[in-house]
Short mmCIF file of C-alpha atoms and ligand atoms in Angstrom, two decimals:
data_model
loop_
_atom_site.label_atom_id
_atom_site.label_comp_id
_atom_site.label_asym_id
_atom_site.label_seq_id
_atom_site.Cartn_x
_atom_site.Cartn_y
_atom_site.Cartn_z
CA MET A 678 117.72 110.51 110.37
CA LYS A 679 115.33 113.12 111.74
CA ILE A 680 112.40 114.82 110.09
CA GLU A 681 110.74 117.89 111.54
CA LEU A 682 108.58 120.80 110.50
CA SER A 683 110.24 124.20 110.62
CA LYS A 684 109.64 127.83 109.81
CA LEU A 685 110.42 129.25 106.39
CA SER A 686 113.28 131.19 107.99
CA GLN A 687 115.09 127.95 108.94
CA THR A 688 118.65 127.80 107.65
CA GLY A 689 120.96 124.87 107.07
CA SER A 690 123.80 123.72 104.87
CA LEU A 691 121.58 122.60 102.01
CA LEU A 692 118.39 124.11 100.62
CA ILE A 693 116.09 121.98 98.51
CA ALA A 694 114.05 124.15 96.16
CA PHE A 695 111.62 122.82 93.59
CA ALA A 696 110.95 123.32 89.89
CA THR A 697 107.67 122.40 88.28
CA SER A 698 106.45 122.54 84.76
CA SER A 699 103.09 123.79 83.78
CA SER A 700 101.70 123.61 80.32
CA THR A 701 99.55 126.44 79.02
CA GLN A 702 97.32 126.17 76.02
CA SER A 703 97.30 129.20 73.73
CA LYS A 704 96.21 129.83 70.16
CA SER A 705 99.69 129.10 68.93
CA GLY A 706 99.68 125.71 70.67
CA LYS A 707 100.84 124.19 73.92
CA THR A 708 103.84 125.74 75.64
CA ASP A 709 105.71 124.24 78.54
CA SER A 710 107.29 126.53 81.07
CA THR A 711 109.51 125.80 84.01
CA LYS A 712 108.82 127.50 87.30
CA LEU A 713 111.15 127.68 90.26
CA THR A 714 109.16 127.66 93.42
CA HIS A 715 111.45 129.36 95.92
CA THR A 716 110.47 133.01 96.26
CA THR A 717 113.79 134.72 96.81
CA LEU A 718 116.13 133.07 94.40
CA SER A 719 119.52 134.44 93.64
CA LYS A 720 120.54 135.79 90.29
CA ARG A 721 122.59 132.67 89.72
CA LEU A 722 119.52 130.48 90.08
CA LYS A 723 117.40 132.75 87.94
CA THR A 724 120.01 132.63 85.21
CA ALA A 725 120.13 128.87 85.54
CA LEU A 726 116.41 128.77 85.07
CA GLU A 727 116.43 130.99 82.02
CA SER A 728 119.23 129.05 80.41
CA LYS A 729 117.26 125.84 81.06
CA GLU A 730 119.98 124.42 83.27
CA VAL A 731 117.24 123.48 85.69
CA SER A 732 114.91 120.74 84.67
CA PRO A 733 111.37 120.47 85.99
CA ALA A 734 111.16 116.79 85.11
CA ALA A 735 110.29 114.48 87.98
CA GLN A 736 113.14 112.27 89.27
CA THR A 737 115.73 114.88 88.24
CA SER A 738 117.71 117.35 90.29
CA VAL A 739 120.34 120.01 89.61
CA SER A 740 122.91 120.82 92.28
CA PHE A 741 124.43 124.24 92.86
CA ARG A 742 127.41 123.46 95.07
CA ASP A 743 128.99 126.15 97.25
CA ILE A 744 126.60 128.78 95.96
CA ASP A 745 126.27 130.45 99.40
CA PHE A 746 122.71 131.52 98.94
CA GLU A 747 121.14 133.24 101.97
CA GLY A 748 123.25 131.26 104.39
CA PHE A 749 122.85 127.94 102.60
CA ARG A 750 126.07 126.49 101.34
CA HIS A 751 124.42 124.43 98.62
CA VAL A 752 121.13 124.59 96.77
CA VAL A 753 119.60 121.66 94.94
CA VAL A 754 116.65 122.22 92.65
CA VAL A 755 114.48 119.11 92.45
CA GLY A 756 112.06 118.61 89.56
CA LEU A 757 108.45 117.87 90.45
CA GLY A 758 107.18 117.26 86.94
CA ASP A 759 103.84 118.57 85.79
CA GLU A 760 102.15 120.57 88.52
CA LYS A 761 98.76 119.11 87.66
CA LYS A 762 99.94 115.56 88.05
CA LEU A 763 101.21 115.98 91.59
CA ASP A 764 99.77 113.66 94.20
CA PRO A 765 101.09 112.06 97.41
CA GLU A 766 102.69 109.15 95.55
CA ALA A 767 104.53 111.58 93.23
CA ILE A 768 105.83 113.39 96.33
CA ARG A 769 106.86 110.08 97.92
CA GLN A 770 108.92 109.38 94.82
CA VAL A 771 110.39 112.90 94.66
CA ALA A 772 111.67 112.37 98.20
CA VAL A 773 114.22 109.96 96.73
CA SER A 774 115.92 112.80 94.81
CA ILE A 775 115.98 114.90 97.99
CA HIS A 776 117.44 112.04 99.97
CA SER A 777 120.14 111.29 97.44
CA ALA A 778 121.06 115.00 97.06
CA ALA A 779 121.57 115.24 100.83
CA LYS A 780 123.61 112.07 100.78
CA SER A 781 125.89 113.02 97.92
CA LEU A 782 126.54 116.50 99.40
CA LYS A 783 127.02 114.93 102.86
CA ALA A 784 124.64 117.54 104.24
CA SER A 785 123.57 117.04 107.83
CA ASP A 786 120.96 119.80 108.06
CA VAL A 787 118.74 120.01 105.06
CA VAL A 788 115.97 122.53 104.60
CA VAL A 789 113.26 121.35 102.24
CA HIS A 790 111.17 124.26 100.99
CA PHE A 791 107.88 122.39 101.46
CA ASP A 792 105.72 125.38 100.59
CA GLY A 793 107.43 125.37 97.20
CA ILE A 794 105.56 122.19 96.35
CA PRO A 795 102.35 123.47 94.78
CA HIS A 796 99.40 122.24 96.83
CA GLY A 797 95.98 123.25 97.99
CA LYS A 798 95.26 123.62 101.69
CA LYS A 799 93.57 120.26 101.91
CA ASP A 800 96.57 118.46 100.42
CA ALA A 801 99.18 119.89 102.80
CA ALA A 802 98.96 117.14 105.42
CA SER A 803 98.92 114.23 102.95
CA TYR A 804 101.85 115.77 101.03
CA VAL A 805 103.94 116.30 104.15
CA GLN A 806 103.19 112.72 105.24
CA ALA A 807 104.18 111.37 101.82
CA LEU A 808 107.40 113.38 101.89
CA THR A 809 108.22 112.04 105.35
CA GLU A 810 107.52 108.47 104.24
CA GLY A 811 109.54 108.84 101.05
CA LEU A 812 112.58 110.20 102.89
CA LEU A 813 112.57 107.41 105.48
CA LEU A 814 111.85 104.65 102.95
CA SER A 815 114.77 105.90 100.83
CA ASP A 816 116.99 105.78 103.87
CA TYR A 817 116.60 102.02 104.36
CA THR A 818 119.68 99.91 103.82
CA PHE A 819 120.44 96.36 104.85
CA ASP A 820 124.14 96.15 105.57
CA GLU A 821 124.21 94.79 109.11
CA LEU A 822 125.74 91.53 107.91
CA LYS A 823 128.72 93.22 106.28
CA SER A 824 131.81 93.32 108.45
CA LYS A 825 132.75 96.78 107.15
CA LYS A 826 129.88 99.20 107.49
CA LYS A 827 129.62 101.96 104.92
CA ASP A 828 130.47 105.39 106.44
CA ALA A 829 127.36 106.65 104.71
CA LYS A 830 125.30 104.91 107.31
CA GLU A 831 126.58 107.04 110.17
CA GLU A 832 126.24 110.28 108.18
CA LYS A 833 122.76 109.39 107.10
CA SER A 834 121.51 108.70 110.58
CA GLU A 835 122.62 112.17 111.70
CA THR A 836 120.86 114.05 108.93
CA THR A 837 117.95 116.28 109.87
CA PHE A 838 115.42 117.22 107.23
CA HIS A 839 113.56 120.43 108.10
CA LEU A 840 110.34 120.66 106.16
CA ALA A 841 109.95 124.43 105.93
CA THR A 842 106.39 125.69 105.85
CA LYS A 843 104.33 128.52 107.21
CA SER A 844 101.47 126.19 108.05
CA SER A 845 102.86 123.87 110.71
CA ASP A 846 99.58 123.30 112.55
CA ALA A 847 98.49 120.24 114.54
CA ALA A 848 97.31 118.38 111.42
CA MET A 849 100.73 118.85 109.80
CA LYS A 850 102.52 117.65 112.94
CA LYS A 851 100.27 114.60 113.09
CA ALA A 852 100.99 113.87 109.44
CA VAL A 853 104.74 113.86 110.07
CA THR A 854 104.34 111.57 113.11
CA GLU A 855 102.15 109.18 111.11
CA GLY A 856 104.57 109.20 108.21
CA VAL A 857 107.44 108.34 110.55
CA ILE A 858 105.51 105.46 112.17
CA LEU A 859 104.41 104.00 108.85
CA ALA A 860 107.80 104.23 107.16
CA GLU A 861 109.65 102.91 110.18
CA THR A 862 107.37 99.87 110.47
CA VAL A 863 107.68 99.25 106.73
CA ASN A 864 111.48 99.39 107.12
CA PHE A 865 111.25 97.06 110.13
CA SER A 866 109.38 94.50 108.00
CA ARG A 867 111.84 94.96 105.13
CA ARG A 868 114.67 93.99 107.46
CA LEU A 869 112.81 90.84 108.55
CA GLY A 870 112.45 89.93 104.88
CA ASP A 871 116.03 90.72 103.89
CA MET A 872 117.54 88.68 106.69
CA PRO A 873 118.77 85.32 105.33
CA ALA A 874 116.88 82.20 106.30
CA ASN A 875 119.57 80.90 108.67
CA LEU A 876 119.24 84.11 110.69
CA MET A 877 115.46 84.45 110.37
CA THR A 878 114.00 81.10 111.36
CA PRO A 879 110.38 80.82 112.56
CA THR A 880 111.69 80.93 116.15
CA ILE A 881 113.69 84.11 115.50
CA LEU A 882 110.77 85.71 113.63
CA ALA A 883 108.52 85.07 116.64
CA ASP A 884 111.15 86.36 119.10
CA GLU A 885 111.68 89.53 117.05
CA THR A 886 107.90 90.09 117.03
CA VAL A 887 107.74 89.75 120.82
CA ASP A 888 110.63 92.22 121.19
CA ALA A 889 109.25 94.77 118.75
CA ALA A 890 105.82 94.69 120.40
CA LYS A 891 107.19 95.71 123.80
CA GLY A 892 105.67 98.99 124.98
CA THR A 893 103.24 99.26 122.05
CA GLY A 894 100.16 97.76 123.74
CA LEU A 895 100.31 94.81 121.34
CA LYS A 896 99.84 91.42 123.01
CA VAL A 897 101.85 88.65 121.39
CA THR A 898 101.27 84.91 121.95
CA VAL A 899 103.52 82.34 120.29
CA TRP A 900 102.59 78.68 119.79
CA ASP A 901 105.41 76.16 119.47
CA LYS A 902 105.33 72.85 117.58
CA ALA A 903 103.68 70.89 120.43
CA ARG A 904 100.95 73.50 120.76
CA ILE A 905 100.43 73.69 116.98
CA LYS A 906 99.89 69.91 116.99
CA LYS A 907 97.52 70.13 119.95
CA GLU A 908 95.58 72.87 118.15
CA LYS A 909 95.06 70.51 115.20
CA MET A 910 96.88 72.68 112.69
CA GLY A 911 97.62 69.83 110.28
CA GLY A 912 98.60 72.14 107.43
CA LEU A 913 101.28 74.08 109.28
CA LEU A 914 102.52 70.95 111.03
CA GLY A 915 102.60 68.95 107.80
CA VAL A 916 104.70 71.57 106.00
CA SER A 917 107.12 71.84 108.94
CA MET A 918 107.88 68.10 109.11
CA GLY A 919 110.74 68.16 106.64
CA SER A 920 112.65 70.78 108.60
CA SER A 921 114.80 70.60 111.70
CA GLU A 922 113.56 74.08 112.61
CA GLU A 923 110.42 74.23 114.74
CA PRO A 924 107.36 76.01 113.31
CA ARG A 925 105.71 78.91 115.09
CA PHE A 926 102.19 80.28 115.07
CA ILE A 927 102.30 83.95 116.05
CA ILE A 928 99.17 85.65 117.40
CA MET A 929 99.20 89.42 117.86
CA GLU A 930 96.28 91.36 119.28
CA TYR A 931 95.66 95.05 119.71
CA LYS A 932 92.56 96.53 121.29
CA GLY A 933 92.37 100.29 120.68
CA THR A 934 90.61 102.43 123.27
CA GLY A 935 86.94 101.51 123.60
CA THR A 936 87.10 98.56 121.21
CA ALA A 937 87.48 95.62 123.62
CA ASN A 938 84.01 94.23 122.88
CA LYS A 939 84.10 94.83 119.15
CA ALA A 940 84.67 92.04 116.63
CA PRO A 941 88.23 92.20 115.30
CA ILE A 942 89.74 92.76 111.90
CA VAL A 943 92.10 89.82 111.31
CA TYR A 944 95.29 90.03 109.24
CA VAL A 945 96.85 86.73 108.20
CA GLY A 946 100.37 86.28 106.80
CA LYS A 947 102.34 83.48 105.16
CA GLY A 948 105.59 83.15 107.08
CA LEU A 949 107.72 80.62 105.19
CA THR A 950 111.20 81.61 106.35
CA PHE A 951 112.52 79.38 103.58
CA ASP A 952 110.72 77.50 100.83
CA CYS A 953 112.91 75.12 98.85
CA GLY A 954 109.77 73.30 97.74
CA GLY A 955 110.17 70.30 100.05
CA ILE A 956 110.23 66.90 98.32
CA SER A 957 108.87 68.59 95.15
CA ILE A 958 112.10 70.56 95.25
CA LYS A 959 112.57 73.81 93.32
CA PRO A 960 115.33 74.33 90.75
CA SER A 961 118.44 75.86 92.33
CA ALA A 962 118.58 79.03 90.18
CA GLY A 963 117.06 81.82 92.22
CA MET A 964 116.20 79.54 95.13
CA GLU A 965 117.97 81.95 97.51
CA GLU A 966 115.08 84.37 96.93
CA MET A 967 112.81 81.99 98.82
CA LYS A 968 114.02 83.54 102.08
CA TYR A 969 111.44 86.18 101.11
CA ASP A 970 108.62 83.65 101.38
CA MET A 971 107.82 85.11 104.81
CA CYS A 972 107.18 88.63 103.51
CA GLY A 973 103.40 88.28 103.90
CA GLY A 974 103.97 87.40 107.55
CA ALA A 975 106.56 90.15 108.02
CA ASN A 976 104.14 92.68 106.56
CA VAL A 977 101.32 91.53 108.83
CA ILE A 978 103.68 92.03 111.78
CA GLY A 979 104.51 95.52 110.42
CA THR A 980 100.81 96.31 109.99
CA MET A 981 100.07 95.32 113.59
CA LEU A 982 103.00 97.36 114.94
CA ALA A 983 101.93 100.42 112.94
CA ILE A 984 98.29 100.19 114.09
CA ALA A 985 99.40 99.90 117.73
CA LYS A 986 101.89 102.75 117.46
CA LEU A 987 99.33 104.95 115.74
CA LYS A 988 96.94 104.05 118.59
CA LEU A 989 94.09 103.52 116.13
CA LYS A 990 90.73 102.90 117.77
CA VAL A 991 90.31 99.44 116.30
CA HIS A 992 90.38 95.86 117.53
CA VAL A 993 92.82 93.94 115.35
CA VAL A 994 94.40 90.49 115.39
CA GLY A 995 97.44 89.50 113.35
CA LEU A 996 98.22 85.83 112.66
CA VAL A 997 101.44 84.53 111.13
CA ALA A 998 101.90 80.84 110.26
CA SER A 999 105.65 80.38 110.14
CA THR A 1000 107.77 77.39 109.13
CA GLU A 1001 110.45 76.23 106.72
CA ASN A 1002 109.54 73.99 103.78
CA MET A 1003 112.36 71.42 103.57
CA PRO A 1004 112.84 67.85 102.29
CA GLY A 1005 114.10 66.27 105.55
CA PRO A 1006 113.49 62.56 106.32
CA ALA A 1007 110.12 63.16 107.97
CA ALA A 1008 108.91 65.51 105.22
CA THR A 1009 105.42 65.33 103.78
CA LYS A 1010 105.50 63.21 100.63
CA PRO A 1011 103.49 63.83 97.46
CA GLY A 1012 100.16 62.13 97.94
CA ASP A 1013 100.13 62.47 101.74
CA VAL A 1014 96.85 63.61 103.25
CA HIS A 1015 96.62 66.06 106.15
CA THR A 1016 93.69 67.54 108.04
CA ALA A 1017 93.37 71.29 108.55
CA ARG A 1018 92.11 72.88 111.75
CA ASN A 1019 88.57 73.23 110.40
CA GLY A 1020 88.38 69.46 109.71
CA LYS A 1021 88.79 69.59 105.92
CA THR A 1022 91.29 67.13 104.45
CA PHE A 1023 93.72 67.73 101.60
CA GLU A 1024 96.09 65.72 99.46
CA VAL A 1025 99.50 67.24 99.08
CA ASN A 1026 100.12 66.51 95.43
CA ASN A 1027 102.95 69.00 95.21
CA THR A 1028 104.83 69.84 98.40
CA ASP A 1029 105.88 73.19 96.88
CA ALA A 1030 102.29 74.44 97.05
CA GLU A 1031 102.76 74.79 100.81
CA GLY A 1032 101.69 78.39 101.45
CA ARG A 1033 98.01 77.53 101.06
CA LEU A 1034 98.41 74.68 103.58
CA VAL A 1035 99.76 76.85 106.38
CA LEU A 1036 97.24 79.58 105.55
CA ALA A 1037 94.41 77.01 105.72
CA ASP A 1038 94.99 76.66 109.47
CA ALA A 1039 95.53 80.38 110.03
CA LEU A 1040 92.32 81.27 108.14
CA SER A 1041 90.38 78.61 110.07
CA TYR A 1042 91.63 80.13 113.30
CA ALA A 1043 90.81 83.64 112.04
CA THR A 1044 87.26 82.47 111.31
CA GLU A 1045 86.86 81.26 114.91
CA LEU A 1046 87.45 84.85 116.09
CA LYS A 1047 84.17 85.89 114.36
CA PRO A 1048 85.88 88.83 112.67
CA THR A 1049 84.37 91.74 110.74
CA MET A 1050 86.85 91.02 107.97
CA ILE A 1051 89.90 88.94 107.13
CA VAL A 1052 92.73 89.96 104.81
CA ASP A 1053 95.74 87.82 104.10
CA ALA A 1054 99.08 88.54 102.46
CA ALA A 1055 101.20 85.80 100.94
CA THR A 1056 103.95 85.22 98.39
CA LEU A 1057 101.68 82.46 97.20
CA THR A 1058 102.13 81.71 93.51
CA GLY A 1059 104.69 82.11 90.75
CA ALA A 1060 101.65 82.52 88.48
CA MET A 1061 101.02 85.93 90.05
CA VAL A 1062 104.42 87.14 88.88
CA VAL A 1063 103.54 85.97 85.37
CA ALA A 1064 100.13 87.67 85.49
CA LEU A 1065 101.01 91.05 87.00
CA GLY A 1066 104.80 91.36 87.20
CA ASN A 1067 106.32 93.49 89.92
CA ILE A 1068 104.08 96.55 89.90
CA HIS A 1069 100.63 95.49 91.04
CA THR A 1070 99.65 93.31 93.96
CA GLY A 1071 96.81 91.08 92.82
CA PHE A 1072 93.94 90.58 95.21
CA PHE A 1073 90.97 88.24 95.27
CA THR A 1074 87.63 88.67 96.96
CA ARG A 1075 84.09 87.74 95.99
CA ASN A 1076 82.73 90.71 97.92
CA ASP A 1077 82.30 93.71 95.58
CA GLY A 1078 81.77 96.21 98.38
CA PHE A 1079 84.91 95.00 100.09
CA ALA A 1080 86.85 95.21 96.81
CA LYS A 1081 85.83 98.87 96.49
CA GLN A 1082 86.91 99.53 100.04
CA ILE A 1083 90.30 97.93 99.31
CA SER A 1084 90.81 99.94 96.13
CA LYS A 1085 89.99 103.12 98.03
CA ALA A 1086 92.46 102.27 100.80
CA ALA A 1087 95.15 101.50 98.22
CA SER A 1088 94.56 104.74 96.37
CA ILE A 1089 95.09 106.63 99.63
CA SER A 1090 98.21 104.65 100.54
CA GLY A 1091 99.59 104.99 97.01
CA GLU A 1092 100.12 101.24 96.59
CA GLU A 1093 99.15 99.60 93.31
CA THR A 1094 96.58 96.81 93.55
CA TRP A 1095 94.58 94.93 90.93
CA ARG A 1096 91.51 92.79 91.53
CA LEU A 1097 91.50 89.37 89.87
CA PRO A 1098 88.61 86.95 89.39
CA LEU A 1099 87.66 84.20 91.80
CA VAL A 1100 84.67 82.04 90.78
CA ASP A 1101 83.30 78.54 91.41
CA HIS A 1102 85.19 77.14 88.40
CA HIS A 1103 88.43 77.74 90.22
CA LEU A 1104 87.27 75.70 93.18
CA LYS A 1105 86.16 72.82 90.96
CA ASP A 1106 89.78 72.42 89.88
CA MET A 1107 90.90 72.00 93.49
CA LYS A 1108 88.78 68.95 94.39
CA GLY A 1109 90.76 66.02 95.77
CA THR A 1110 90.64 62.41 94.63
CA PHE A 1111 91.19 60.77 98.02
CA ALA A 1112 90.61 63.79 100.25
CA ASP A 1113 88.30 66.83 100.21
CA LEU A 1114 90.78 68.98 98.37
CA SER A 1115 93.98 68.74 96.37
CA ASN A 1116 96.63 71.37 96.94
CA ILE A 1117 97.22 71.74 93.20
CA SER A 1118 94.81 72.40 90.39
CA SER A 1119 93.62 69.65 88.07
CA GLY A 1120 93.24 72.24 85.32
CA LYS A 1121 95.67 74.45 83.47
CA GLY A 1122 96.33 78.12 84.08
CA ALA A 1123 94.85 80.61 86.57
CA GLY A 1124 97.22 79.23 89.23
CA SER A 1125 96.77 82.26 91.48
CA ALA A 1126 92.97 82.07 91.33
CA THR A 1127 92.84 78.33 92.03
CA ALA A 1128 95.14 78.93 95.03
CA ALA A 1129 92.72 81.62 96.22
CA ALA A 1130 89.81 79.18 95.78
CA PHE A 1131 91.65 76.69 97.98
CA LEU A 1132 92.14 79.34 100.69
CA GLU A 1133 88.47 80.30 100.55
CA GLN A 1134 87.59 76.82 101.83
CA PHE A 1135 88.95 77.82 105.22
CA VAL A 1136 87.16 81.14 105.59
CA GLY A 1137 83.79 81.18 107.31
CA GLU A 1138 80.82 81.96 105.10
CA GLY A 1139 79.73 85.58 104.99
CA ILE A 1140 82.97 86.99 106.38
CA PRO A 1141 84.38 89.68 104.06
CA TRP A 1142 87.73 88.21 103.05
CA ALA A 1143 90.43 89.23 100.62
CA HIS A 1144 93.60 87.43 99.66
CA PHE A 1145 96.60 89.49 98.50
CA ASP A 1146 99.17 87.54 96.48
CA ILE A 1147 102.39 89.54 96.91
CA ALA A 1148 104.62 87.05 95.03
CA GLY A 1149 105.61 89.75 92.52
CA THR A 1150 105.74 92.74 94.86
CA GLY A 1151 106.92 91.40 98.24
CA TRP A 1152 110.51 92.07 97.32
CA SER A 1153 112.07 94.28 94.73
CA VAL A 1154 114.10 93.12 91.80
CA GLY A 1155 115.51 96.54 91.13
CA ASN A 1156 113.01 98.49 89.07
CA ARG A 1157 109.80 98.75 90.98
CA LEU A 1158 109.66 101.94 92.98
CA PRO A 1159 112.27 104.67 93.33
CA TYR A 1160 112.00 104.57 97.12
CA CYS A 1161 112.45 100.82 97.03
CA SER A 1162 114.88 100.41 94.20
CA ARG A 1163 117.50 98.19 95.74
CA LYS A 1164 117.14 94.48 95.70
CA GLY A 1165 115.24 93.63 98.81
CA ALA A 1166 111.98 93.33 100.68
CA SER A 1167 109.43 96.07 100.02
CA GLY A 1168 107.03 95.98 102.98
CA VAL A 1169 104.24 96.13 100.41
CA MET A 1170 100.60 96.38 101.58
CA ILE A 1171 101.44 97.51 105.11
CA ARG A 1172 100.32 101.05 104.29
CA THR A 1173 97.16 99.76 102.58
CA PHE A 1174 96.32 97.39 105.44
CA VAL A 1175 96.71 100.20 107.98
CA GLU A 1176 94.50 102.42 105.82
CA LEU A 1177 91.85 99.65 105.77
CA ALA A 1178 91.84 99.64 109.57
CA LYS A 1179 91.59 103.44 109.62
CA GLN A 1180 88.56 103.39 107.37
CA TYR A 1181 86.78 100.81 109.42
N1 BES B 1216 106.56 80.59 97.46
C1 BES B 1216 106.13 80.03 96.25
C2 BES B 1216 105.55 81.03 95.27
C3 BES B 1216 106.51 82.03 94.67
C4 BES B 1216 107.25 81.68 93.57
C5 BES B 1216 106.58 83.30 95.17
C6 BES B 1216 108.09 82.62 93.00
C7 BES B 1216 107.41 84.24 94.57
C8 BES B 1216 108.17 83.88 93.49
C9 BES B 1216 105.04 78.98 96.49
O1 BES B 1216 105.14 78.29 97.68
C10 BES B 1216 105.11 78.00 95.37
O2 BES B 1216 106.14 77.41 95.19
N2 BES B 1216 104.04 77.85 94.62
C11 BES B 1216 103.99 76.99 93.49
C12 BES B 1216 102.64 76.36 93.44
C13 BES B 1216 102.49 75.28 92.39
C14 BES B 1216 103.32 74.08 92.76
C15 BES B 1216 101.04 74.91 92.27
C16 BES B 1216 104.26 77.80 92.23
O3 BES B 1216 103.78 78.92 92.13
O4 BES B 1216 105.00 77.32 91.37
ZN1 ZN B 1217 106.40 76.59 97.56
ZN1 ZN B 1218 106.11 79.32 99.26
#
């Protein structure tokens, strides 16, 4: 699939025009009118409009097949909804209708009348970027493990979307390039997540990271089991002991131009390529979904790749603690005590609360890098799914300024986040009986916050830190976002994490 800017005179086999609704308030009340946004519409389309065949509602489209309008074989009118409610996220979602229209008409050269999307001058670049992202995110499929590939795949990859506009200046071109980089790295991470655990072990995850980083300026170092032991990462090592697969600790570093001596931003990801719970084994229903327990790690890898490809002038480090959590003969047993890299000890009272143990080492290591900030992403707690469902990613930080910065970044990226409380009470519940800490709470409820309190014990004082629990949003269960509607990994928070680096 290709996306490029083109002139308004561009022709192709399919034209995408837009319809919006605008409500006007008059003495007699509120009236809704539909407006078609292509300037030179044929009589057929005008009649369609008058007879209300065309709907302005968002997520709808009306196809006019074989209409032969000004050299276009087909025209599809896509609804944008209320003009006043348009924003980049709305455009990202509208892209799904455009993508599916092109797919169902098997069109290989599609002209999208971009200037027909009502926007002010200052919105043009963010809208064109959102459209680019939406088209590419909609194009993601994971069918490489099926012996018979769908023909659609070949057709899709040949489709060119021309975004027709009279204002294709440098800022617009940059927006398309950025949109392509972001969406492609999100799709890269989605594939890592969707791959089953037997084909995405910690070793494979690390190898894929090394491969993907080639030519991007990203330096990747991978620690194997022996090195992890030598580096005193008792959390990661302890979780890995029940598995016959070796753990990996992946270190990625990117130094943008002129940033070599600057303190880094560190991204940390939970990379459990499979979490069956270990000795505290999970019930079998739905256990297959625990291949997604590495989505935090996959999304940190995606973030790092995007930052390097965008050549942002930032110094960033990405850390992924990767292992399986299995009940093999050498597995950690309930009650066992391990020591994390920063010297703190913890009792493993439930081997299924393993994410916090591998993150303990990664956060300790992140702290040693004297960073300007640390953010981590992890499918950490089932409690997060109960609290927020599949729409919002919950995040925890004690730093109000940092929380504001995060909310701003998320509003630009269009990803939904929600801050949750983290206070001393939560830590009190995590005290150990025989060790410094217990890996499960002694109290009831607030399971995501007590997990965050545990993590905080491994972050150096004064370092702005935020923990993102993506348990509910890391993969889709079918109804979350139109551009991510299939079952599968979402790549959530990559766009927000990149935006955080941009703002820094
Ligand atoms: N990976 C799971 C959390 C999870 C569960 C993510 C469901 C997404 C969907 C994590 O390792 C885990 O099992 N956590 C336990 C912790 C508990 C034992 C304190 C949980 O949430 O049940
Ligand atoms: Zn678990
Ligand atoms: Zn887990």
